[in-house]
Amino acid sequence: MPSISNRLLLCILSAILVGSTTLTASTLDVVVDVVQLKGTNDETRWELHYSIPDTSLSYQLTSSGYRAVAELYLTIVTAYGDSLYDAWSIETESLERNPQHAGYLTGIRRLSLRPGQYSVTFAVHDRHDTTRRMTSSFQSTVRNFGRTVSMSDVVFTRKGDASDTSFKRGDLVILPNPRHECIGDDPALDFYFEVYDVNKYGVDTVLLEFRLHDYVNENVTQSYVKWGINKDIIGRRFTLPVPTFPSGVYKLVTVLRSYRDSVELFTAEDRFYILNPTRPPEGRVLVSDEERFIVSEWYAMSPERTELQMQLAAIIASPLERVSMEKLTDTRSRQRFLYRFWGSRDPDPTTEINEALMDFRLRFERANAQYRNGQYVEGWKTDRGRILLKYGTPTQIDRFVQTLDTRPYETWYYQSVQGGAYFHFVDWQNTQNHQLVHSTAMGEIRNDNWYEQFAKAYSPDPFNPDRLKPNQR
């Protein structure tokens, strides 16, 4: 499963800046949101969503009234120096030279890009006032969706003209809301996303968990939606009412699970804003998240122990969390990640003990004590140690000693994993190191011929050592 993608939300002329943004002028209020979805032929659908208030532009008299025109320029440079360039314009009309705010000039620019790192420059010029212009430069890491279960970036949406086919996605017309704002005295959070390749793993129904966190990362509400999946690529629009929440910054956490066994497949996090005139922001005297981190065990942890804890966390981390972990280069950022990583898994934050962390550490000690061998001094690094850490204590373990016909092997069964999953470990080198050679669990090595190839005392081709490498896929 994954938690935050390489999502960019650039708020120009505001206090919230993500990425490296350079402004040549500060008179244009432009918000840019980069959204990524799975494409075809191993490419990614990279979309630039933009929003410009109609009052940010200057209006010029025409035969039919007053018109404002914005000229937009997009340049994308690959890691090899190749460039893509696009230019277009958008316009709006008014009966007045200085109209009242009525809406936003919103649009999408779509590209198909290969996964990798790109340099992006986006510029907006006011055609009628050359002093009003904006240039934003930032880096964009294009995701590799691959062929595993995944989810697109969340597209925040708004109500509008449903007949505008330029915003069509399948049978739906999805008008983007790049500002991620819910405005009004009865606001609702509208958004859209797609899920990919769930059917390939035998999952036909998923359970979506939506959690909303406030500005101090406290969970204020959660809801669930059951969703039948009948295609490799499927999208859907969702609405969450938020009328009782005070104005402020919030976070939407979306968790994609298998409905059958509640296995977590993917997780995404996105920030949004509520602007409710009837519910002003609330000030609370609270210990900040940073203050909690400073007094936690993670803050004082040595670099060596921090590195070990990162390796252990990677075993149970979601794919998206692992992507985030790979980008952490200094000890302090890793400590802060571990603090939040385990905090999000605490089943009861009101107690002083993190029960999930305690259970994990007990499994770690058990793995080191029971599965160490001549090859691995630390038992948690063995296949059995990793499976114990990742899935917990098996429901049943069947152990088979060496005979004239078979090598030593073990079969672990987990009743609570994906509706019932088996793990088969064989000590095929007779070193007391049982290696995982087959499992029915998603994401683990699969070899239906494991018994013939590894458990039998004599390989069908004993002179071919490549036949004796269970970790080859």
Short mmCIF file of C-alpha atoms in Angstrom, two decimals:
data_model
loop_
_atom_site.label_atom_id
_atom_site.label_comp_id
_atom_site.label_asym_id
_atom_site.label_seq_id
_atom_site.Cartn_x
_atom_site.Cartn_y
_atom_site.Cartn_z
CA MET A 1 0.00 0.00 0.00
CA PRO A 2 1.19 3.78 -0.27
CA SER A 3 0.78 7.93 1.83
CA ILE A 4 1.76 10.87 -0.10
CA SER A 5 2.57 11.05 -3.73
CA ASN A 6 4.79 13.53 -5.53
CA ARG A 7 1.84 15.90 -5.56
CA LEU A 8 2.48 19.58 -6.16
CA LEU A 9 0.03 22.28 -5.16
CA LEU A 10 1.53 25.68 -5.91
CA CYS A 11 -0.33 28.62 -4.44
CA ILE A 12 1.09 31.70 -6.05
CA LEU A 13 0.67 34.97 -4.13
CA SER A 14 -0.33 33.22 -0.93
CA ALA A 15 1.37 32.00 2.20
CA ILE A 16 1.36 28.38 1.10
CA LEU A 17 4.17 27.50 -1.30
CA VAL A 18 5.19 23.98 -2.29
CA GLY A 19 8.18 23.44 -4.55
CA SER A 20 10.57 26.06 -5.87
CA THR A 21 8.50 29.00 -7.04
CA THR A 22 9.87 32.17 -8.62
CA LEU A 23 7.60 35.16 -9.17
CA THR A 24 8.47 37.82 -11.70
CA ALA A 25 5.52 39.90 -10.50
CA SER A 26 3.16 39.58 -7.57
CA THR A 27 -0.03 40.92 -9.05
CA LEU A 28 -1.48 37.69 -10.40
CA ASP A 29 -3.14 35.25 -8.02
CA VAL A 30 -2.58 31.89 -9.73
CA VAL A 31 -2.87 28.43 -8.20
CA VAL A 32 -1.30 25.43 -9.93
CA ASP A 33 -2.07 21.82 -9.01
CA VAL A 34 -0.22 18.89 -10.60
CA VAL A 35 -2.29 15.70 -10.84
CA GLN A 36 -1.02 12.32 -12.03
CA LEU A 37 -3.08 9.39 -13.32
CA LYS A 38 -2.15 6.11 -14.95
CA GLY A 39 -1.78 6.26 -18.72
CA THR A 40 -1.13 3.72 -21.46
CA ASN A 41 2.08 2.10 -22.70
CA ASP A 42 3.76 2.59 -19.30
CA GLU A 43 3.29 6.36 -19.52
CA THR A 44 1.69 8.63 -16.91
CA ARG A 45 -1.11 11.10 -17.56
CA TRP A 46 0.44 14.27 -16.17
CA GLU A 47 -2.05 17.11 -15.75
CA LEU A 48 -1.50 20.76 -14.89
CA HIS A 49 -4.63 22.24 -13.26
CA TYR A 50 -4.68 26.02 -12.91
CA SER A 51 -7.02 28.62 -11.42
CA ILE A 52 -7.02 32.41 -11.94
CA PRO A 53 -9.59 34.73 -10.29
CA ASP A 54 -11.55 36.72 -12.85
CA THR A 55 -10.71 39.92 -10.94
CA SER A 56 -6.92 39.39 -11.23
CA LEU A 57 -6.88 40.41 -14.89
CA SER A 58 -7.35 43.80 -16.53
CA TYR A 59 -10.40 44.30 -18.77
CA GLN A 60 -10.41 46.14 -22.09
CA LEU A 61 -13.44 47.53 -23.89
CA THR A 62 -14.64 45.59 -26.95
CA SER A 63 -17.73 45.79 -29.14
CA SER A 64 -19.59 43.39 -26.85
CA GLY A 65 -18.40 44.64 -23.46
CA TYR A 66 -15.16 44.25 -21.53
CA ARG A 67 -12.78 41.36 -22.10
CA ALA A 68 -9.79 40.03 -20.13
CA VAL A 69 -7.26 37.64 -21.66
CA ALA A 70 -4.59 35.55 -19.93
CA GLU A 71 -1.73 34.09 -21.97
CA LEU A 72 -0.27 30.87 -20.56
CA TYR A 73 3.05 29.17 -21.28
CA LEU A 74 4.25 25.74 -20.19
CA THR A 75 7.78 24.36 -20.61
CA ILE A 76 8.84 20.90 -19.42
CA VAL A 77 12.48 19.76 -19.57
CA THR A 78 13.48 16.12 -19.13
CA ALA A 79 16.51 14.91 -17.21
CA TYR A 80 18.26 14.55 -20.58
CA GLY A 81 17.62 18.14 -21.61
CA ASP A 82 14.76 17.50 -24.05
CA SER A 83 12.03 20.15 -23.92
CA LEU A 84 8.27 20.21 -24.38
CA TYR A 85 6.63 23.57 -24.98
CA ASP A 86 2.99 24.65 -25.04
CA ALA A 87 1.23 28.02 -25.21
CA TRP A 88 -2.45 28.97 -25.12
CA SER A 89 -4.79 31.70 -23.94
CA ILE A 90 -8.03 31.93 -21.98
CA GLU A 91 -10.46 34.83 -21.75
CA THR A 92 -13.51 36.05 -19.90
CA GLU A 93 -16.00 38.86 -20.48
CA SER A 94 -17.84 41.36 -18.29
CA LEU A 95 -20.22 44.27 -18.62
CA GLU A 96 -18.00 46.33 -16.30
CA ARG A 97 -14.36 47.39 -16.43
CA ASN A 98 -13.87 46.47 -12.77
CA PRO A 99 -16.28 43.58 -12.18
CA GLN A 100 -17.09 41.95 -8.87
CA HIS A 101 -15.58 38.51 -8.33
CA ALA A 102 -17.81 35.93 -10.02
CA GLY A 103 -15.55 32.93 -10.41
CA TYR A 104 -12.25 31.52 -11.60
CA LEU A 105 -10.69 30.89 -14.98
CA THR A 106 -9.90 27.21 -14.57
CA GLY A 107 -8.35 24.78 -16.99
CA ILE A 108 -6.30 21.63 -17.53
CA ARG A 109 -3.24 20.95 -19.67
CA ARG A 110 -2.68 17.23 -20.24
CA LEU A 111 0.54 15.46 -21.22
CA SER A 112 1.71 11.83 -21.42
CA LEU A 113 5.10 11.51 -19.74
CA ARG A 114 7.46 8.69 -18.91
CA PRO A 115 8.22 8.20 -15.20
CA GLY A 116 11.16 10.31 -14.06
CA GLN A 117 12.26 13.77 -12.98
CA TYR A 118 11.22 16.87 -14.91
CA SER A 119 11.82 20.62 -14.60
CA VAL A 120 8.61 22.59 -15.13
CA THR A 121 8.16 26.29 -15.86
CA PHE A 122 4.65 27.73 -15.96
CA ALA A 123 3.99 31.38 -16.81
CA VAL A 124 0.86 33.53 -17.00
CA HIS A 125 0.75 37.00 -18.63
CA ASP A 126 -2.07 39.52 -18.68
CA ARG A 127 -2.42 40.50 -22.35
CA HIS A 128 -3.79 43.95 -21.52
CA ASP A 129 -1.36 44.81 -18.71
CA THR A 130 2.25 43.71 -19.19
CA THR A 131 3.08 44.40 -15.53
CA ARG A 132 0.76 41.61 -14.45
CA ARG A 133 2.59 38.35 -14.94
CA MET A 134 3.71 35.30 -13.01
CA THR A 135 6.39 32.67 -13.59
CA SER A 136 6.66 29.52 -11.49
CA SER A 137 9.50 26.99 -11.74
CA PHE A 138 9.44 23.67 -9.91
CA GLN A 139 10.49 20.03 -10.09
CA SER A 140 7.96 17.28 -10.79
CA THR A 141 8.64 13.60 -10.20
CA VAL A 142 6.40 11.63 -12.55
CA ARG A 143 5.08 8.50 -10.86
CA ASN A 144 5.58 4.97 -12.13
CA PHE A 145 2.22 3.25 -11.64
CA GLY A 146 3.52 -0.09 -12.93
CA ARG A 147 1.19 -3.07 -12.91
CA THR A 148 0.43 -3.27 -9.20
CA VAL A 149 -2.57 -2.02 -7.24
CA SER A 150 -2.38 1.75 -7.17
CA MET A 151 -4.46 4.90 -7.07
CA SER A 152 -4.30 8.18 -8.96
CA ASP A 153 -3.79 11.52 -7.30
CA VAL A 154 -7.00 12.93 -5.87
CA VAL A 155 -8.67 15.49 -8.15
CA PHE A 156 -10.56 18.03 -6.05
CA THR A 157 -13.66 19.10 -7.97
CA ARG A 158 -16.29 21.83 -7.97
CA LYS A 159 -19.80 22.33 -9.27
CA GLY A 160 -20.14 24.02 -12.64
CA ASP A 161 -21.17 23.63 -16.25
CA ALA A 162 -21.60 19.87 -16.70
CA SER A 163 -21.79 20.31 -20.48
CA ASP A 164 -18.13 21.36 -20.79
CA THR A 165 -16.64 18.26 -22.45
CA SER A 166 -13.07 19.48 -21.96
CA PHE A 167 -13.36 18.26 -18.36
CA LYS A 168 -14.84 14.88 -19.24
CA ARG A 169 -13.42 11.69 -17.70
CA GLY A 170 -15.24 8.66 -19.05
CA ASP A 171 -18.95 9.30 -18.50
CA LEU A 172 -18.29 11.98 -15.87
CA VAL A 173 -17.64 15.69 -16.28
CA ILE A 174 -15.10 16.57 -13.59
CA LEU A 175 -14.49 20.29 -13.12
CA PRO A 176 -11.22 20.72 -11.23
CA ASN A 177 -10.83 22.72 -8.05
CA PRO A 178 -7.07 23.42 -8.01
CA ARG A 179 -7.42 25.57 -4.90
CA HIS A 180 -8.76 22.65 -2.83
CA GLU A 181 -11.31 25.02 -1.27
CA CYS A 182 -14.72 24.25 0.22
CA ILE A 183 -16.54 27.59 0.39
CA GLY A 184 -19.94 28.51 1.80
CA ASP A 185 -22.16 28.10 4.86
CA ASP A 186 -22.99 24.51 3.84
CA PRO A 187 -19.71 23.32 2.33
CA ALA A 188 -19.03 19.87 0.92
CA LEU A 189 -15.76 18.26 -0.13
CA ASP A 190 -16.03 16.97 -3.71
CA PHE A 191 -13.25 14.91 -5.27
CA TYR A 192 -12.49 12.24 -7.85
CA PHE A 193 -9.84 9.56 -8.20
CA GLU A 194 -9.10 6.35 -10.07
CA VAL A 195 -7.90 2.94 -8.89
CA TYR A 196 -5.85 0.56 -10.99
CA ASP A 197 -5.25 -3.18 -11.39
CA VAL A 198 -7.26 -4.29 -8.37
CA ASN A 199 -8.95 -7.06 -10.39
CA LYS A 200 -5.59 -8.58 -11.31
CA TYR A 201 -5.18 -9.64 -7.68
CA GLY A 202 -8.60 -11.25 -7.38
CA VAL A 203 -10.23 -8.28 -5.64
CA ASP A 204 -13.65 -7.32 -7.02
CA THR A 205 -14.84 -5.11 -4.15
CA VAL A 206 -12.91 -2.53 -2.16
CA LEU A 207 -13.67 -0.64 1.04
CA LEU A 208 -12.74 3.03 1.02
CA GLU A 209 -11.99 4.72 4.32
CA PHE A 210 -12.04 8.52 4.34
CA ARG A 211 -10.52 10.29 7.34
CA LEU A 212 -10.44 14.04 7.86
CA HIS A 213 -7.67 15.47 10.07
CA ASP A 214 -7.55 19.01 11.41
CA TYR A 215 -4.58 21.39 11.54
CA VAL A 216 -2.97 19.54 14.46
CA ASN A 217 -3.43 16.21 12.64
CA GLU A 218 -6.24 15.00 14.89
CA ASN A 219 -8.84 12.77 13.28
CA VAL A 220 -12.14 14.68 13.34
CA THR A 221 -14.33 12.30 11.33
CA GLN A 222 -14.21 9.20 9.19
CA SER A 223 -16.56 7.42 6.81
CA TYR A 224 -16.61 4.29 4.67
CA VAL A 225 -17.76 3.48 1.14
CA LYS A 226 -18.09 0.03 -0.44
CA TRP A 227 -17.13 0.05 -4.13
CA GLY A 228 -17.47 -2.77 -6.65
CA ILE A 229 -14.54 -2.90 -9.10
CA ASN A 230 -15.16 -4.45 -12.52
CA LYS A 231 -12.35 -2.93 -14.62
CA ASP A 232 -8.57 -2.56 -14.44
CA ILE A 233 -9.00 1.23 -14.54
CA ILE A 234 -12.05 2.73 -12.87
CA GLY A 235 -12.81 6.21 -11.53
CA ARG A 236 -15.47 7.65 -9.27
CA ARG A 237 -16.56 10.96 -7.78
CA PHE A 238 -17.21 11.33 -4.05
CA THR A 239 -18.82 13.97 -1.83
CA LEU A 240 -18.22 14.41 1.91
CA PRO A 241 -20.39 17.03 3.70
CA VAL A 242 -18.36 19.25 6.05
CA PRO A 243 -20.94 21.83 7.28
CA THR A 244 -20.05 21.68 10.97
CA PHE A 245 -16.29 22.11 10.67
CA PRO A 246 -14.74 25.51 11.42
CA SER A 247 -12.79 27.31 8.72
CA GLY A 248 -9.21 26.15 8.45
CA VAL A 249 -6.71 23.73 6.92
CA TYR A 250 -7.59 20.03 6.85
CA LYS A 251 -6.17 16.81 5.49
CA LEU A 252 -8.06 14.12 3.59
CA VAL A 253 -6.67 10.62 4.16
CA THR A 254 -7.96 8.02 1.71
CA VAL A 255 -7.34 4.34 2.49
CA LEU A 256 -8.08 1.68 -0.14
CA ARG A 257 -8.72 -1.78 1.33
CA SER A 258 -9.84 -5.16 0.09
CA TYR A 259 -13.46 -5.52 1.22
CA ARG A 260 -13.09 -9.25 1.79
CA ASP A 261 -10.25 -9.21 4.30
CA SER A 262 -9.56 -5.49 5.00
CA VAL A 263 -6.01 -5.72 3.61
CA GLU A 264 -4.72 -2.19 3.05
CA LEU A 265 -3.85 -1.73 -0.62
CA PHE A 266 -3.09 1.97 -0.95
CA THR A 267 -3.15 5.21 1.06
CA ALA A 268 -3.16 8.83 -0.10
CA GLU A 269 -3.11 12.15 1.76
CA ASP A 270 -4.18 15.57 0.45
CA ARG A 271 -4.61 18.99 2.02
CA PHE A 272 -7.74 21.09 1.56
CA TYR A 273 -9.31 24.24 3.00
CA ILE A 274 -12.71 25.04 4.48
CA LEU A 275 -13.93 28.64 4.25
CA ASN A 276 -17.24 28.78 6.11
CA PRO A 277 -18.46 32.31 7.00
CA THR A 278 -20.66 30.90 9.76
CA ARG A 279 -17.82 28.89 11.35
CA PRO A 280 -14.69 31.01 11.90
CA PRO A 281 -11.37 29.33 12.73
CA GLU A 282 -11.10 27.96 16.23
CA GLY A 283 -8.06 28.59 18.40
CA ARG A 284 -7.18 25.85 20.84
CA VAL A 285 -4.48 25.63 23.48
CA LEU A 286 -2.83 22.42 22.42
CA VAL A 287 0.60 20.91 22.45
CA SER A 288 1.78 21.09 18.85
CA ASP A 289 2.81 18.03 16.91
CA GLU A 290 6.38 19.34 16.83
CA GLU A 291 6.43 19.66 20.62
CA ARG A 292 5.19 16.09 20.95
CA PHE A 293 7.95 14.96 18.62
CA ILE A 294 10.65 16.74 20.65
CA VAL A 295 9.69 14.88 23.85
CA SER A 296 9.30 11.51 22.08
CA GLU A 297 11.85 8.68 22.05
CA TRP A 298 12.46 9.26 18.34
CA TYR A 299 13.93 12.75 18.82
CA ALA A 300 16.85 11.52 20.96
CA MET A 301 17.52 8.33 18.98
CA SER A 302 21.07 7.79 17.72
CA PRO A 303 21.72 7.80 13.95
CA GLU A 304 22.57 4.08 14.03
CA ARG A 305 19.39 3.12 15.84
CA THR A 306 17.36 5.45 13.61
CA GLU A 307 18.71 3.63 10.54
CA LEU A 308 17.71 0.27 12.05
CA GLN A 309 14.22 1.52 12.86
CA MET A 310 13.84 2.80 9.28
CA GLN A 311 14.76 -0.64 7.93
CA LEU A 312 12.22 -2.27 10.23
CA ALA A 313 9.49 0.24 9.37
CA ALA A 314 10.04 -0.41 5.65
CA ILE A 315 8.85 -4.00 6.18
CA ILE A 316 5.32 -2.90 7.07
CA ALA A 317 5.25 0.46 5.26
CA SER A 318 2.93 1.11 2.36
CA PRO A 319 4.47 1.59 -1.12
CA LEU A 320 3.87 5.32 -0.90
CA GLU A 321 5.44 5.50 2.55
CA ARG A 322 8.50 3.69 1.18
CA VAL A 323 8.76 6.26 -1.59
CA SER A 324 8.79 8.98 1.07
CA MET A 325 11.37 7.09 3.12
CA GLU A 326 13.79 6.89 0.21
CA LYS A 327 13.84 10.69 -0.03
CA LEU A 328 14.84 11.23 3.62
CA THR A 329 18.58 11.87 3.73
CA ASP A 330 19.24 13.22 7.23
CA THR A 331 18.72 11.71 10.67
CA ARG A 332 16.29 14.36 11.93
CA SER A 333 13.88 13.94 9.01
CA ARG A 334 13.99 10.16 9.49
CA GLN A 335 13.28 10.52 13.20
CA ARG A 336 10.33 12.78 12.42
CA PHE A 337 9.06 10.24 9.87
CA LEU A 338 9.26 7.40 12.41
CA TYR A 339 7.41 9.50 14.98
CA ARG A 340 4.52 10.06 12.56
CA PHE A 341 4.73 6.56 11.08
CA TRP A 342 4.13 4.85 14.40
CA GLY A 343 1.80 7.56 15.65
CA SER A 344 -0.54 6.85 12.76
CA ARG A 345 -0.60 3.17 13.76
CA ASP A 346 -1.32 3.73 17.45
CA PRO A 347 -4.70 2.02 18.08
CA ASP A 348 -5.36 4.17 21.17
CA PRO A 349 -3.55 7.55 21.21
CA THR A 350 -5.12 8.38 24.59
CA THR A 351 -2.80 5.90 26.34
CA GLU A 352 0.90 6.42 27.02
CA ILE A 353 1.79 3.13 25.34
CA ASN A 354 1.66 2.58 21.58
CA GLU A 355 0.28 -0.95 21.57
CA ALA A 356 1.08 -1.53 17.89
CA LEU A 357 4.72 -0.51 18.38
CA MET A 358 5.04 -2.66 21.50
CA ASP A 359 3.68 -5.71 19.67
CA PHE A 360 6.03 -5.08 16.74
CA ARG A 361 9.05 -4.87 19.04
CA LEU A 362 8.09 -8.13 20.75
CA ARG A 363 7.97 -9.81 17.34
CA PHE A 364 11.35 -8.27 16.54
CA GLU A 365 12.89 -9.80 19.68
CA ARG A 366 11.27 -13.15 18.93
CA ALA A 367 12.59 -13.15 15.35
CA ASN A 368 16.13 -12.40 16.52
CA ALA A 369 15.98 -15.13 19.15
CA GLN A 370 14.42 -17.89 17.05
CA TYR A 371 15.61 -17.37 13.48
CA ARG A 372 19.26 -16.35 13.71
CA ASN A 373 21.64 -18.72 11.93
CA GLY A 374 25.13 -18.96 10.48
CA GLN A 375 24.20 -16.71 7.58
CA TYR A 376 22.13 -14.15 9.51
CA VAL A 377 23.21 -13.07 12.99
CA GLU A 378 20.06 -10.95 13.18
CA GLY A 379 17.05 -13.21 12.86
CA TRP A 380 14.71 -10.43 11.72
CA LYS A 381 16.60 -10.28 8.41
CA THR A 382 15.67 -13.87 7.52
CA ASP A 383 12.56 -14.66 5.48
CA ARG A 384 10.75 -16.08 8.49
CA GLY A 385 11.71 -13.03 10.53
CA ARG A 386 10.42 -10.66 7.88
CA ILE A 387 7.09 -12.48 7.54
CA LEU A 388 6.68 -12.55 11.33
CA LEU A 389 7.28 -8.79 11.51
CA LYS A 390 5.01 -8.01 8.57
CA TYR A 391 2.03 -10.23 9.32
CA GLY A 392 2.35 -11.12 13.00
CA THR A 393 2.12 -14.53 14.65
CA PRO A 394 0.75 -17.22 12.30
CA THR A 395 -2.51 -18.95 13.08
CA GLN A 396 -0.78 -22.31 12.54
CA ILE A 397 2.77 -23.53 11.86
CA ASP A 398 3.47 -27.01 10.45
CA ARG A 399 7.12 -28.09 10.68
CA PHE A 400 8.58 -30.95 8.65
CA VAL A 401 11.97 -32.39 9.55
CA GLN A 402 14.49 -33.69 7.05
CA THR A 403 13.89 -37.19 5.70
CA LEU A 404 15.45 -39.29 2.98
CA ASP A 405 12.97 -37.75 0.54
CA THR A 406 12.56 -34.16 1.71
CA ARG A 407 14.51 -31.23 3.01
CA PRO A 408 13.40 -29.44 6.22
CA TYR A 409 10.51 -27.09 5.55
CA GLU A 410 7.76 -25.17 7.32
CA THR A 411 4.26 -24.08 6.31
CA TRP A 412 2.75 -21.03 7.98
CA TYR A 413 -0.94 -20.27 7.74
CA TYR A 414 -2.54 -16.89 8.49
CA GLN A 415 -6.31 -17.02 8.77
CA SER A 416 -6.63 -13.21 8.97
CA VAL A 417 -4.40 -12.33 6.00
CA GLN A 418 -6.26 -11.83 2.73
CA GLY A 419 -8.93 -14.38 3.58
CA GLY A 420 -6.36 -17.04 4.47
CA ALA A 421 -2.77 -17.11 3.21
CA TYR A 422 -0.02 -19.75 3.21
CA PHE A 423 3.74 -19.23 3.40
CA HIS A 424 6.13 -22.11 2.62
CA PHE A 425 9.75 -21.95 3.82
CA VAL A 426 12.41 -24.53 2.84
CA ASP A 427 15.90 -25.01 4.30
CA TRP A 428 17.16 -26.11 0.87
CA GLN A 429 20.83 -25.47 1.75
CA ASN A 430 20.66 -27.32 5.10
CA THR A 431 21.96 -24.25 6.96
CA GLN A 432 18.99 -23.78 9.32
CA ASN A 433 17.96 -20.83 7.15
CA HIS A 434 14.44 -21.54 5.91
CA GLN A 435 13.81 -19.40 2.83
CA LEU A 436 10.41 -18.35 1.52
CA VAL A 437 9.79 -20.23 -1.75
CA HIS A 438 6.02 -19.82 -2.21
CA SER A 439 3.09 -17.88 -0.77
CA THR A 440 -0.54 -17.36 -1.68
CA ALA A 441 -0.43 -13.78 -0.30
CA MET A 442 -0.52 -10.87 -2.72
CA GLY A 443 2.86 -9.22 -3.20
CA GLU A 444 4.90 -12.22 -2.02
CA ILE A 445 6.89 -14.73 -4.08
CA ARG A 446 4.70 -17.28 -5.86
CA ASN A 447 5.87 -20.67 -7.16
CA ASP A 448 3.22 -23.38 -7.33
CA ASN A 449 5.96 -25.92 -8.08
CA TRP A 450 7.81 -25.11 -4.86
CA TYR A 451 7.58 -28.60 -3.36
CA GLU A 452 9.02 -30.38 -6.39
CA GLN A 453 11.71 -27.76 -6.92
CA PHE A 454 12.88 -27.10 -3.36
CA ALA A 455 11.37 -29.43 -0.75
CA LYS A 456 12.33 -32.69 -2.41
CA ALA A 457 15.71 -33.97 -1.33
CA TYR A 458 16.87 -34.34 -4.92
CA SER A 459 16.34 -31.54 -7.42
CA PRO A 460 15.09 -32.64 -10.85
CA ASP A 461 18.29 -31.02 -12.17
CA PRO A 462 20.81 -31.03 -9.31
CA PHE A 463 23.61 -29.75 -11.56
CA ASN A 464 21.77 -26.52 -12.36
CA PRO A 465 22.29 -24.22 -9.35
CA ASP A 466 19.89 -21.65 -10.79
CA ARG A 467 17.07 -24.09 -10.06
CA LEU A 468 17.88 -23.66 -6.39
CA LYS A 469 17.32 -19.90 -6.06
CA PRO A 470 13.87 -19.37 -4.55
CA ASN A 471 14.15 -15.59 -4.49
CA GLN A 472 14.37 -15.35 -8.26
CA ARG A 473 11.09 -14.19 -9.72
#
